[in-house]
mmCIF file with all atom_site columns, C-alpha atoms in Angstrom:
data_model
loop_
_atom_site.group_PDB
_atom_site.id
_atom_site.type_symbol
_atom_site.label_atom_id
_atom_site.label_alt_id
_atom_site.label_comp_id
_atom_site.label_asym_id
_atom_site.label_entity_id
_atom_site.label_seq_id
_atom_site.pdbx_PDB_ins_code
_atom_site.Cartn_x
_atom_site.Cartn_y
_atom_site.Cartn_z
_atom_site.occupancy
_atom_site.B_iso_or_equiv
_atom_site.pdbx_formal_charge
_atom_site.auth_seq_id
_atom_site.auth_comp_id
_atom_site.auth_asym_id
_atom_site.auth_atom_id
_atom_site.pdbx_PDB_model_num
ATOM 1   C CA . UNK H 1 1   ? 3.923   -26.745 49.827  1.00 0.00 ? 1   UNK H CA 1
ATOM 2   C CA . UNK H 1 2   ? 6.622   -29.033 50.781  1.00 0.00 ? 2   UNK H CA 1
ATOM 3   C CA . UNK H 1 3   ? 7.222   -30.078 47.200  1.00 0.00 ? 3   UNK H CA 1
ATOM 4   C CA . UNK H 1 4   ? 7.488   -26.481 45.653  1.00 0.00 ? 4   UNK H CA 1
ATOM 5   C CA . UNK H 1 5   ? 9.898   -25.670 48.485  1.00 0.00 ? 5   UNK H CA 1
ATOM 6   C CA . UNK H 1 6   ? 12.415  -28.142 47.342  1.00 0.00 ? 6   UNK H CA 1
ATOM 7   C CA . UNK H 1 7   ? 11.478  -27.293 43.296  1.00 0.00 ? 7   UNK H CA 1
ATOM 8   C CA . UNK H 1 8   ? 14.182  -24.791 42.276  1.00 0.00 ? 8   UNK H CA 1
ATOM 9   C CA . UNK H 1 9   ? 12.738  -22.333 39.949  1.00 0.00 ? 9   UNK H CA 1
ATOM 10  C CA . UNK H 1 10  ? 15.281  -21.809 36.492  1.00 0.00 ? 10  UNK H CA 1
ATOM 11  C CA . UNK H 1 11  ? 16.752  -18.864 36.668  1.00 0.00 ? 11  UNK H CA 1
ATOM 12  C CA . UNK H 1 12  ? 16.413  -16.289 34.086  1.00 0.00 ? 12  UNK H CA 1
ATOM 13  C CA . UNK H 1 13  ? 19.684  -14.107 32.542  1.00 0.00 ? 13  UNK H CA 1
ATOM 14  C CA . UNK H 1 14  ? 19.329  -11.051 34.010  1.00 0.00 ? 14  UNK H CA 1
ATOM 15  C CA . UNK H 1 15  ? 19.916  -8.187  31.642  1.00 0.00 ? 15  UNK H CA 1
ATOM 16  C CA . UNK H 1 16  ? 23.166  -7.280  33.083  1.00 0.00 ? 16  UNK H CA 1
ATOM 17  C CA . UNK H 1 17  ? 24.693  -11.319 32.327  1.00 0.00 ? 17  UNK H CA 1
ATOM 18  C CA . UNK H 1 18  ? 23.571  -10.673 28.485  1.00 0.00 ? 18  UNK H CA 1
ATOM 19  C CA . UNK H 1 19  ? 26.578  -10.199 26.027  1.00 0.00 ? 19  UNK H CA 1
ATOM 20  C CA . UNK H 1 20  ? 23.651  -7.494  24.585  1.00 0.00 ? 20  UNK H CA 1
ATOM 21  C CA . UNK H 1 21  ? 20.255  -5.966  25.081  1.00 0.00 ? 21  UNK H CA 1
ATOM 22  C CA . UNK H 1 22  ? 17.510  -8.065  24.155  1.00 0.00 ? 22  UNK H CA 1
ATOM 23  C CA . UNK H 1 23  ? 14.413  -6.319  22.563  1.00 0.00 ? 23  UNK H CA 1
ATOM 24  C CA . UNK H 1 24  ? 11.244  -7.673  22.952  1.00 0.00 ? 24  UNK H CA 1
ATOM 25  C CA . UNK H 1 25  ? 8.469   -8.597  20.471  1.00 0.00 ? 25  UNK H CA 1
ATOM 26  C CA . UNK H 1 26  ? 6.592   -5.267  21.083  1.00 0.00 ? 26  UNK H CA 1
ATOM 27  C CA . UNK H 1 27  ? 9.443   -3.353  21.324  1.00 0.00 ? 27  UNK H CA 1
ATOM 28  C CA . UNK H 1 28  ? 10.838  -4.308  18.195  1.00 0.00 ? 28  UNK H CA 1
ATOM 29  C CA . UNK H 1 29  ? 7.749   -3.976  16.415  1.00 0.00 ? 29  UNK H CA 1
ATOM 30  C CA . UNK H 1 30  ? 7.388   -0.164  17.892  1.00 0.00 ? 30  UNK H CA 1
ATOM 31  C CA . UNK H 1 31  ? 11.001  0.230   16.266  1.00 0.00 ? 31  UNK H CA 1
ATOM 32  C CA . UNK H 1 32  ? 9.530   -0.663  13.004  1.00 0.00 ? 32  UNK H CA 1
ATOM 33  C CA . UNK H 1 33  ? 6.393   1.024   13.395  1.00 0.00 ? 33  UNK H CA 1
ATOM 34  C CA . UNK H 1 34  ? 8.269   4.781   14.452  1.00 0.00 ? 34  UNK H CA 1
ATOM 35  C CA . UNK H 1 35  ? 10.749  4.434   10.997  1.00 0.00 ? 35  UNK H CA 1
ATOM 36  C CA . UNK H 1 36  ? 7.400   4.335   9.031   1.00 0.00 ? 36  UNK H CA 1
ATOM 37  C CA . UNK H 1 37  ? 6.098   7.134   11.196  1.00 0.00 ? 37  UNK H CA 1
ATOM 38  C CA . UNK H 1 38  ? 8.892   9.146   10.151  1.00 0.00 ? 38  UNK H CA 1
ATOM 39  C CA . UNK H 1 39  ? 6.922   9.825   7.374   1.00 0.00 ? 39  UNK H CA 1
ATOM 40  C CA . UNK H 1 40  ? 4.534   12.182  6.558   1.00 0.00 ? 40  UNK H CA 1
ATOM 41  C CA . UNK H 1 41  ? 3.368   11.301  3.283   1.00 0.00 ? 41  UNK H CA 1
ATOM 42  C CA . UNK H 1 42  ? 2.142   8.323   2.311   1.00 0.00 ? 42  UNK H CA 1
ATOM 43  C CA . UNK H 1 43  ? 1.016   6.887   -1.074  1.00 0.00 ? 43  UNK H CA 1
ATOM 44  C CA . UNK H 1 44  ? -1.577  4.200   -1.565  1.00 0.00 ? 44  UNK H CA 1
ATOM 45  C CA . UNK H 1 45  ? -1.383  2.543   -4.896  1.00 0.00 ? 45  UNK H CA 1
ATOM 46  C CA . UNK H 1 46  ? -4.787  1.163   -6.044  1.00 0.00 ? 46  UNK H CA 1
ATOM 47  C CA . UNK H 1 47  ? -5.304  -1.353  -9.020  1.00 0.00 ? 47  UNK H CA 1
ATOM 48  C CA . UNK H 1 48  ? -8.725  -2.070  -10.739 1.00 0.00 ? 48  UNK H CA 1
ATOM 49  C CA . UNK H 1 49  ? -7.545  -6.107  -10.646 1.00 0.00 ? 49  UNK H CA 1
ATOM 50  C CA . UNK H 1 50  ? -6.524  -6.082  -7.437  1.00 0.00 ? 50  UNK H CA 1
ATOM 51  C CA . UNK H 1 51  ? -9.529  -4.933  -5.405  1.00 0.00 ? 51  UNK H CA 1
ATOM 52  C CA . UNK H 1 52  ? -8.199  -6.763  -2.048  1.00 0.00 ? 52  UNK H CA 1
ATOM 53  C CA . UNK H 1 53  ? -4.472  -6.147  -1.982  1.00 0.00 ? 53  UNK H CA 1
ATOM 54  C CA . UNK H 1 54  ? -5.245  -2.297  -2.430  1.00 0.00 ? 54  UNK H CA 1
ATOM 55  C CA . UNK H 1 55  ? -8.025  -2.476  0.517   1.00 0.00 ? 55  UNK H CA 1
ATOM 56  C CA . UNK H 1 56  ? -5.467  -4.048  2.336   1.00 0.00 ? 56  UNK H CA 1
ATOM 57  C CA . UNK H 1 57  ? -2.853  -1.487  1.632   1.00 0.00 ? 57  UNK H CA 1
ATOM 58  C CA . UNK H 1 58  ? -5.400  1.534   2.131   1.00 0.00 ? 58  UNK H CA 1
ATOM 59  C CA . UNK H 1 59  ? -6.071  -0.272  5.938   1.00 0.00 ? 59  UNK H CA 1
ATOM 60  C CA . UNK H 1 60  ? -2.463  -0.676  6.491   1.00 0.00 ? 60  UNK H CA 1
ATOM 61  C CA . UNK H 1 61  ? -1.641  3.280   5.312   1.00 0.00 ? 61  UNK H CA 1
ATOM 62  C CA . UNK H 1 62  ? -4.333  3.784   7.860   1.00 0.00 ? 62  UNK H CA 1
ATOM 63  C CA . UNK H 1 63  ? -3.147  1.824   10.802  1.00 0.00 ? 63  UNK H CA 1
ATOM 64  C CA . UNK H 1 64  ? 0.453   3.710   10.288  1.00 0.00 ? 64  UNK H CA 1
ATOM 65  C CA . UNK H 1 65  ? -0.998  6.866   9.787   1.00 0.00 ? 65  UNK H CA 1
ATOM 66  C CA . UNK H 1 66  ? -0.341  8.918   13.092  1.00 0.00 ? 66  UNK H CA 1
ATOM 67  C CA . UNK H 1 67  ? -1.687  12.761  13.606  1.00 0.00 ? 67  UNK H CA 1
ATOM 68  C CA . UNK H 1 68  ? -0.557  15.054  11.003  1.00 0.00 ? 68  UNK H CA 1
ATOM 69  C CA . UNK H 1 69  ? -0.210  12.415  8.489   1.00 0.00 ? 69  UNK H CA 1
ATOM 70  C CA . UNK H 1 70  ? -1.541  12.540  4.427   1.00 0.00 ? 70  UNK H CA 1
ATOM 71  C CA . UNK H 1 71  ? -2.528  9.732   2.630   1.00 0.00 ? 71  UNK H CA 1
ATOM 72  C CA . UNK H 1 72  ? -2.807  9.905   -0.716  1.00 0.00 ? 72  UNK H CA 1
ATOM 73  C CA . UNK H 1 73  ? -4.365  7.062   -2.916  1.00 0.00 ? 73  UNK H CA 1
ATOM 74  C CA . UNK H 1 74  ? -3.647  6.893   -6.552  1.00 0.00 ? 74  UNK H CA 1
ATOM 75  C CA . UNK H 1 75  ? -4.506  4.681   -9.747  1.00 0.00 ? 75  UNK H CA 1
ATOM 76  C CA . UNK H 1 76  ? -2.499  5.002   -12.426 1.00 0.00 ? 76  UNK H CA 1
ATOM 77  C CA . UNK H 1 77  ? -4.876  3.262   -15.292 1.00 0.00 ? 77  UNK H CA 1
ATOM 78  C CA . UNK H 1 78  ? -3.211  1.265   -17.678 1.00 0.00 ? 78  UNK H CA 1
ATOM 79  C CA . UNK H 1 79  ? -3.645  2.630   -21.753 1.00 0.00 ? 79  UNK H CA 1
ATOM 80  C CA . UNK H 1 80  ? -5.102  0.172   -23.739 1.00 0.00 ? 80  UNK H CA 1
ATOM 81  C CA . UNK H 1 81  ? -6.525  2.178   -27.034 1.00 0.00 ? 81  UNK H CA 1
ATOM 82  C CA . UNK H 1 82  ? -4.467  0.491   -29.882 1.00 0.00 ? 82  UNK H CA 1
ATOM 83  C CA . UNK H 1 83  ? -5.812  -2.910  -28.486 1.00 0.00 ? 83  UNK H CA 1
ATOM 84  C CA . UNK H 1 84  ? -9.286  -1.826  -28.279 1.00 0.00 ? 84  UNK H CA 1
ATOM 85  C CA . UNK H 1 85  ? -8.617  -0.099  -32.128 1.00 0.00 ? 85  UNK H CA 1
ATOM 86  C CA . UNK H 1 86  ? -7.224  -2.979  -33.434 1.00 0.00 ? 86  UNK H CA 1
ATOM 87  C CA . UNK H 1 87  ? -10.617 -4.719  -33.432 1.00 0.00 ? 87  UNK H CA 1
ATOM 88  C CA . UNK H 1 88  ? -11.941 -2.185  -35.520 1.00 0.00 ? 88  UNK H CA 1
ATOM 89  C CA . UNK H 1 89  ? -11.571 -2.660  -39.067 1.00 0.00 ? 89  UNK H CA 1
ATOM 90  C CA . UNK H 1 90  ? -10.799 1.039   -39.962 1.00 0.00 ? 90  UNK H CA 1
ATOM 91  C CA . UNK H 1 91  ? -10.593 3.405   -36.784 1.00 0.00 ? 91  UNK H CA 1
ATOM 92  C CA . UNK H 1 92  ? -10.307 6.432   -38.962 1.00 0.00 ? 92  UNK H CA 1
ATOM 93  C CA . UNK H 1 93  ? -13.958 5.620   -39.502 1.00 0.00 ? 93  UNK H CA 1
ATOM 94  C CA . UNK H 1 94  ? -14.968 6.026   -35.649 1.00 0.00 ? 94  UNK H CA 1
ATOM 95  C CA . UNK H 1 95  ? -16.856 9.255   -34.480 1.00 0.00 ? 95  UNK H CA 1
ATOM 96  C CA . UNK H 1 96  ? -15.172 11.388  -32.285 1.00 0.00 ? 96  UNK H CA 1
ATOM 97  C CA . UNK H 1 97  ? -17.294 10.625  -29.126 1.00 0.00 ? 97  UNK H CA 1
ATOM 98  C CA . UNK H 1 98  ? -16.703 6.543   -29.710 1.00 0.00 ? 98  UNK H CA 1
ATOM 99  C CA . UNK H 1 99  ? -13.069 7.174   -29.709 1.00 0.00 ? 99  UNK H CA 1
ATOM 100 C CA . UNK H 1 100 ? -13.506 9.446   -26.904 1.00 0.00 ? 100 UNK H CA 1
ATOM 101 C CA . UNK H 1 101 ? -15.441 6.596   -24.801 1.00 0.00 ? 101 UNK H CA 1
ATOM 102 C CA . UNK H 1 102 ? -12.875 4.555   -25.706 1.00 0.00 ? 102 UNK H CA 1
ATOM 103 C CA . UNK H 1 103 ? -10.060 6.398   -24.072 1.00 0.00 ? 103 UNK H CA 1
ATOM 104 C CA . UNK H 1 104 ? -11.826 7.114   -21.064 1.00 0.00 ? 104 UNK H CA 1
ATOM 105 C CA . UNK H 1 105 ? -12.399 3.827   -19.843 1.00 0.00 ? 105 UNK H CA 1
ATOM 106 C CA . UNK H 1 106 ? -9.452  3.416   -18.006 1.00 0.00 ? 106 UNK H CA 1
ATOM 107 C CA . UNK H 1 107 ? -10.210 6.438   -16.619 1.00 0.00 ? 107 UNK H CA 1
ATOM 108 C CA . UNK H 1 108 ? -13.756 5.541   -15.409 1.00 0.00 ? 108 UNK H CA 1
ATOM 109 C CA . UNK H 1 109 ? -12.915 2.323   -13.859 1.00 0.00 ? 109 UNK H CA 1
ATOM 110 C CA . UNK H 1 110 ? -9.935  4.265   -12.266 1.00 0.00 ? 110 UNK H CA 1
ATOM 111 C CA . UNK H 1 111 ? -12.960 6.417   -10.391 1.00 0.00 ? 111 UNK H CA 1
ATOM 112 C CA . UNK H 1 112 ? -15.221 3.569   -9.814  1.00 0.00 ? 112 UNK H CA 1
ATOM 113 C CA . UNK H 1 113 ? -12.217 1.887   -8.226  1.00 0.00 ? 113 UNK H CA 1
ATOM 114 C CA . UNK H 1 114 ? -11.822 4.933   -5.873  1.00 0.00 ? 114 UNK H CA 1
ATOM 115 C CA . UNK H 1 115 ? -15.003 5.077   -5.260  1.00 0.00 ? 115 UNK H CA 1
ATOM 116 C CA . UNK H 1 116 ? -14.583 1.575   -3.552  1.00 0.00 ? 116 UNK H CA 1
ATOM 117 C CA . UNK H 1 117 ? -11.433 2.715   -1.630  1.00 0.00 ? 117 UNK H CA 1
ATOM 118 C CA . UNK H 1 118 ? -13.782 6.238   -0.012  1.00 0.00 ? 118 UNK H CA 1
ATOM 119 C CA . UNK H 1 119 ? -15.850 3.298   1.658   1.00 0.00 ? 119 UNK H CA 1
ATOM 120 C CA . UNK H 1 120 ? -12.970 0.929   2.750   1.00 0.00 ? 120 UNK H CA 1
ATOM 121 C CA . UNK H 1 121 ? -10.978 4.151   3.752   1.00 0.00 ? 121 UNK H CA 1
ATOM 122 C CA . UNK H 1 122 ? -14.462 5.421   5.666   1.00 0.00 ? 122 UNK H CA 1
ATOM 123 C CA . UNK H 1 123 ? -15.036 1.847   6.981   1.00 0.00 ? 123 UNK H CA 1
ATOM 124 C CA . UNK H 1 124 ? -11.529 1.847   8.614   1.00 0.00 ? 124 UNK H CA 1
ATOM 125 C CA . UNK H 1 125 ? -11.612 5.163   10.110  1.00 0.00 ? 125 UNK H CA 1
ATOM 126 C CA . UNK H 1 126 ? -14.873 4.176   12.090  1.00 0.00 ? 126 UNK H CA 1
ATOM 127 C CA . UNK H 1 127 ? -13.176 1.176   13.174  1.00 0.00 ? 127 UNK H CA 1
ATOM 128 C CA . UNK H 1 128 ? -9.898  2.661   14.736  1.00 0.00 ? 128 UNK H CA 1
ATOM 129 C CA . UNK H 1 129 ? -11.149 5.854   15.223  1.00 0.00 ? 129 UNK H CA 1
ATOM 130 C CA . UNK H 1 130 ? -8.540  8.091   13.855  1.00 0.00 ? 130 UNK H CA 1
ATOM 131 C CA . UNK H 1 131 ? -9.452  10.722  10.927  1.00 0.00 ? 131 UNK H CA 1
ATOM 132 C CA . UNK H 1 132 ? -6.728  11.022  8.406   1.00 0.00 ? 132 UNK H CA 1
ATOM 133 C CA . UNK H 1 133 ? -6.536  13.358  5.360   1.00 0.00 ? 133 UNK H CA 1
ATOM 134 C CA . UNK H 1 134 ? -7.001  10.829  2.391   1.00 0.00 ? 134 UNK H CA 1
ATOM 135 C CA . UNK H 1 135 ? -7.420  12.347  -1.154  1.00 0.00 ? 135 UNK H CA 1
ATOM 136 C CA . UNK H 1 136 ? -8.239  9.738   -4.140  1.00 0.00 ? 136 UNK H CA 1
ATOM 137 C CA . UNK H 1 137 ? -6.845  10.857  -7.436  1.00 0.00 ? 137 UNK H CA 1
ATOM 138 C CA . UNK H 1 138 ? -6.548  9.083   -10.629 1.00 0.00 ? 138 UNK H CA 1
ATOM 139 C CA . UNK H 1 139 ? -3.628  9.828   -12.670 1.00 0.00 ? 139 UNK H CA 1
ATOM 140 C CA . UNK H 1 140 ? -3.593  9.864   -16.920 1.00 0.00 ? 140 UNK H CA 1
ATOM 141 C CA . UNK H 1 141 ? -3.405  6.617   -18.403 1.00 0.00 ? 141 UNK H CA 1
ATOM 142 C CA . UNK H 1 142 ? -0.448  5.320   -19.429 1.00 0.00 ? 142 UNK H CA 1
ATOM 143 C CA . UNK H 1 143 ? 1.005   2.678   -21.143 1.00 0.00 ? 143 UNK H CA 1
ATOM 144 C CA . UNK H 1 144 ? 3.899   1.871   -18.190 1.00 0.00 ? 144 UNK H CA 1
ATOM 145 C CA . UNK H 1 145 ? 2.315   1.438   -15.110 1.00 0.00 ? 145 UNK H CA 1
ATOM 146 C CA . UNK H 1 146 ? 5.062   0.436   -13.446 1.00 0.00 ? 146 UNK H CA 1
ATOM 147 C CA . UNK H 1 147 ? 6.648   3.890   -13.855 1.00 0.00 ? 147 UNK H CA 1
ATOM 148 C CA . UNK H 1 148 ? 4.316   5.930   -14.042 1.00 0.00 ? 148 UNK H CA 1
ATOM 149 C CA . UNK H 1 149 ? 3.062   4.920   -10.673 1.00 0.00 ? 149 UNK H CA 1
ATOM 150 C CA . UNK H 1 150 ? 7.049   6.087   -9.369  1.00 0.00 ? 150 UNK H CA 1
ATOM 151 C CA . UNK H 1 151 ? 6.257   9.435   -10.927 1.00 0.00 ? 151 UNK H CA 1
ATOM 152 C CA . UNK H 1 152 ? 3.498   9.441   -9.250  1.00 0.00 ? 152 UNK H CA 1
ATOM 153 C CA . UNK H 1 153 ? 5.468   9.253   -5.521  1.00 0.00 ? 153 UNK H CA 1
ATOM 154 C CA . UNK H 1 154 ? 7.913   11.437  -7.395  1.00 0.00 ? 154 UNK H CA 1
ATOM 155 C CA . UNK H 1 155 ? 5.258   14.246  -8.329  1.00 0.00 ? 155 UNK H CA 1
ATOM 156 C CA . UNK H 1 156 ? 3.156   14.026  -4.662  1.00 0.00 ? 156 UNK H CA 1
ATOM 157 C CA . UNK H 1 157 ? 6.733   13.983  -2.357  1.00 0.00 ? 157 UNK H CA 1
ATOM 158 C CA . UNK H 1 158 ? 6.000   10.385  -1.458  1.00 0.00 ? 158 UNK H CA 1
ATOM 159 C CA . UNK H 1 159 ? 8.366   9.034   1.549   1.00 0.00 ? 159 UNK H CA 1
ATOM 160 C CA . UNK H 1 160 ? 6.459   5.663   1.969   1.00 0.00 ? 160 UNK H CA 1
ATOM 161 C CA . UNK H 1 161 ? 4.416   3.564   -0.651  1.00 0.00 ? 161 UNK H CA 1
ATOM 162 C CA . UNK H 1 162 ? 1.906   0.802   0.405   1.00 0.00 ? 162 UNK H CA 1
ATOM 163 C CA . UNK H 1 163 ? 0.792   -1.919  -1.944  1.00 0.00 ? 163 UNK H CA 1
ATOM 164 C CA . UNK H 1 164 ? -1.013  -4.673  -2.414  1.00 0.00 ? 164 UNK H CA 1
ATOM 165 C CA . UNK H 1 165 ? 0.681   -8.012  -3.882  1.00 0.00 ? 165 UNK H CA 1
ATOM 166 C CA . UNK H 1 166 ? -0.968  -8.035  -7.257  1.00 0.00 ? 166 UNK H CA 1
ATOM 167 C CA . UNK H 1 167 ? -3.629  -11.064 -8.080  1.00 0.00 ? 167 UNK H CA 1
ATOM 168 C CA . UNK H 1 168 ? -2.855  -13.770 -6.226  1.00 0.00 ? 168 UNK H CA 1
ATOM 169 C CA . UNK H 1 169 ? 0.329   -12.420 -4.281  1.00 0.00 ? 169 UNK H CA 1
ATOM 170 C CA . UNK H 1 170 ? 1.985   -12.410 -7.820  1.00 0.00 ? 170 UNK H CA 1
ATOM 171 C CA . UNK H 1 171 ? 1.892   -9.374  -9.050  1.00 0.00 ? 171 UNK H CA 1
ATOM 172 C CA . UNK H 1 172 ? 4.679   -7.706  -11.567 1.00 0.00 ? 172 UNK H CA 1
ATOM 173 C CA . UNK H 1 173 ? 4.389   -4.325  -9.876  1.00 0.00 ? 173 UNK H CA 1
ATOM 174 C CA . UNK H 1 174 ? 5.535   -4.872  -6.330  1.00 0.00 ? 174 UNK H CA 1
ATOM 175 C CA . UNK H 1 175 ? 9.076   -6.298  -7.450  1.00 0.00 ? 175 UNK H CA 1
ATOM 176 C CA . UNK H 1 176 ? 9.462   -3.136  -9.513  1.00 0.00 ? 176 UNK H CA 1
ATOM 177 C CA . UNK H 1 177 ? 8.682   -0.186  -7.467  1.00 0.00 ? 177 UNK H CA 1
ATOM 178 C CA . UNK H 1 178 ? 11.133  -2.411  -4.360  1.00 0.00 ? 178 UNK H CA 1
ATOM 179 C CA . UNK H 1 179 ? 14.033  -2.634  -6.667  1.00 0.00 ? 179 UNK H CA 1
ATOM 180 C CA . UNK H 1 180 ? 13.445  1.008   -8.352  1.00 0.00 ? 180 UNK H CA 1
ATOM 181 C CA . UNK H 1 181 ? 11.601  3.409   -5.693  1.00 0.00 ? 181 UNK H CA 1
ATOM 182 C CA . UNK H 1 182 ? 14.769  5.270   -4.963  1.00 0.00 ? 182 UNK H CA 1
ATOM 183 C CA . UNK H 1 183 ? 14.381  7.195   -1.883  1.00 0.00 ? 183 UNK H CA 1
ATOM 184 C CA . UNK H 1 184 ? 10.297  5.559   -1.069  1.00 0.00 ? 184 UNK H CA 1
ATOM 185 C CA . UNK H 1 185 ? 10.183  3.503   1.848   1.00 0.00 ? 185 UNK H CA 1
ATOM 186 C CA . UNK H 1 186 ? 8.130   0.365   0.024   1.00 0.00 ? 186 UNK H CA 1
ATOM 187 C CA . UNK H 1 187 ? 5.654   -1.685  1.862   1.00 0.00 ? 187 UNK H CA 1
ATOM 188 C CA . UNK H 1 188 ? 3.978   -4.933  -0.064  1.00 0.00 ? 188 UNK H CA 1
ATOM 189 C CA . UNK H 1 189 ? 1.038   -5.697  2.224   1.00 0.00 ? 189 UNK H CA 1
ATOM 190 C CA . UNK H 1 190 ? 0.240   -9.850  2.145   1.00 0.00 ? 190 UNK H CA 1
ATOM 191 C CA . UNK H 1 191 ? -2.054  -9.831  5.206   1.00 0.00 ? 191 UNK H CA 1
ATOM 192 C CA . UNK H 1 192 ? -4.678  -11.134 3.294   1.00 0.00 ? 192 UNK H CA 1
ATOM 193 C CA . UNK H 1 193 ? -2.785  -13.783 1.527   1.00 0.00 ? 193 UNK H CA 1
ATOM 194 C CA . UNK H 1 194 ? -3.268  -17.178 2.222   1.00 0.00 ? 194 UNK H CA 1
#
């Protein structure tokens, strides 16, 4: 006791001896969080190659999402039928119902891939407890991704888009829609990248 009385504790700025208000951590990230909350519409973009980043974009849509909120998850598959025609040796040849297998492959895997993002969206829901409106569409294949995924946020009334990275954190997509989503808040989720 005798040695803490002589100890002088530091003494801390108060708020009134700062040149400016300091916010804290928490506060700063509830700043953040509100601007996203501004929104009511949110888009999810989901990609058959990358399975995590768009998990990890449909949790953080989910984590944002406040009451009143719509998520909406889209794939926009990538068309691929002159590649796949190119193999044959005279696609004139084909039957209709092979060339129409053909072109809905992108399609398919498109569904199967929301199929995936139901349970992760279902899983996530349990977890925090909050029930969101999420619908799962899968736009018509095209051959630009890129923009056909900002005509998708165009079309639906988009204010905020959530991402993954692309494989590996390296994706070609994310750098697009940031430099050309005029008017889209854009949010590249990396959580899950090491």
């Amino acid at each position: 006791s005798r040695l803490t009385s002589q100890v002088a504790s530091p003494r801390l700025p108060t708020r009134a001896s700062l040149p400016y208000p300091r916010p804290t951590l928490a506060r700063t990230a509830a700043m953040l969080t509100s601007r996203f909350m501004r929104a009511t519409k949110m888009i999810v973009g989901v990609s058959v190659k990358d399975i995590e980043g768009s998990s990890a974009a449909m949790k953080k849509a989910l984590f944002f999402a406040q009451a009143g909120d719509k998520i909406t998850a889209i794939h926009v598959p990538t068309l691929m039928p002159e590649m796949m025609l190119s193999s044959m040796s005279d696609p004139g040849d084909a039957s209709e119902d092979a060339l129409l297998a053909l072109s809905n492959m992108p399609t398919k895997a498109g569904a199967a891939m929301m199929e995936k993002m139901r349970q992760v969206a279902a899983a996530e829901m349990t977890l925090t407890g909050k029930t969101v409106p999420i619908e799962f569409k899968v736009s018509a294949p095209t051959s630009l991704v890129k923009s056909g995924l900002l005509a998708a946020c165009r079309y639906e009334g988009a204010n905020v888009l959530i991402i993954g990275p692309g494989v590996g954190g390296k994706g070609s997509i994310p750098p697009f829609v940031a430099q050309n989503a005029d008017g889209v808040t854009v949010c590249i989720v990396r959580d899950h990248i090491k």
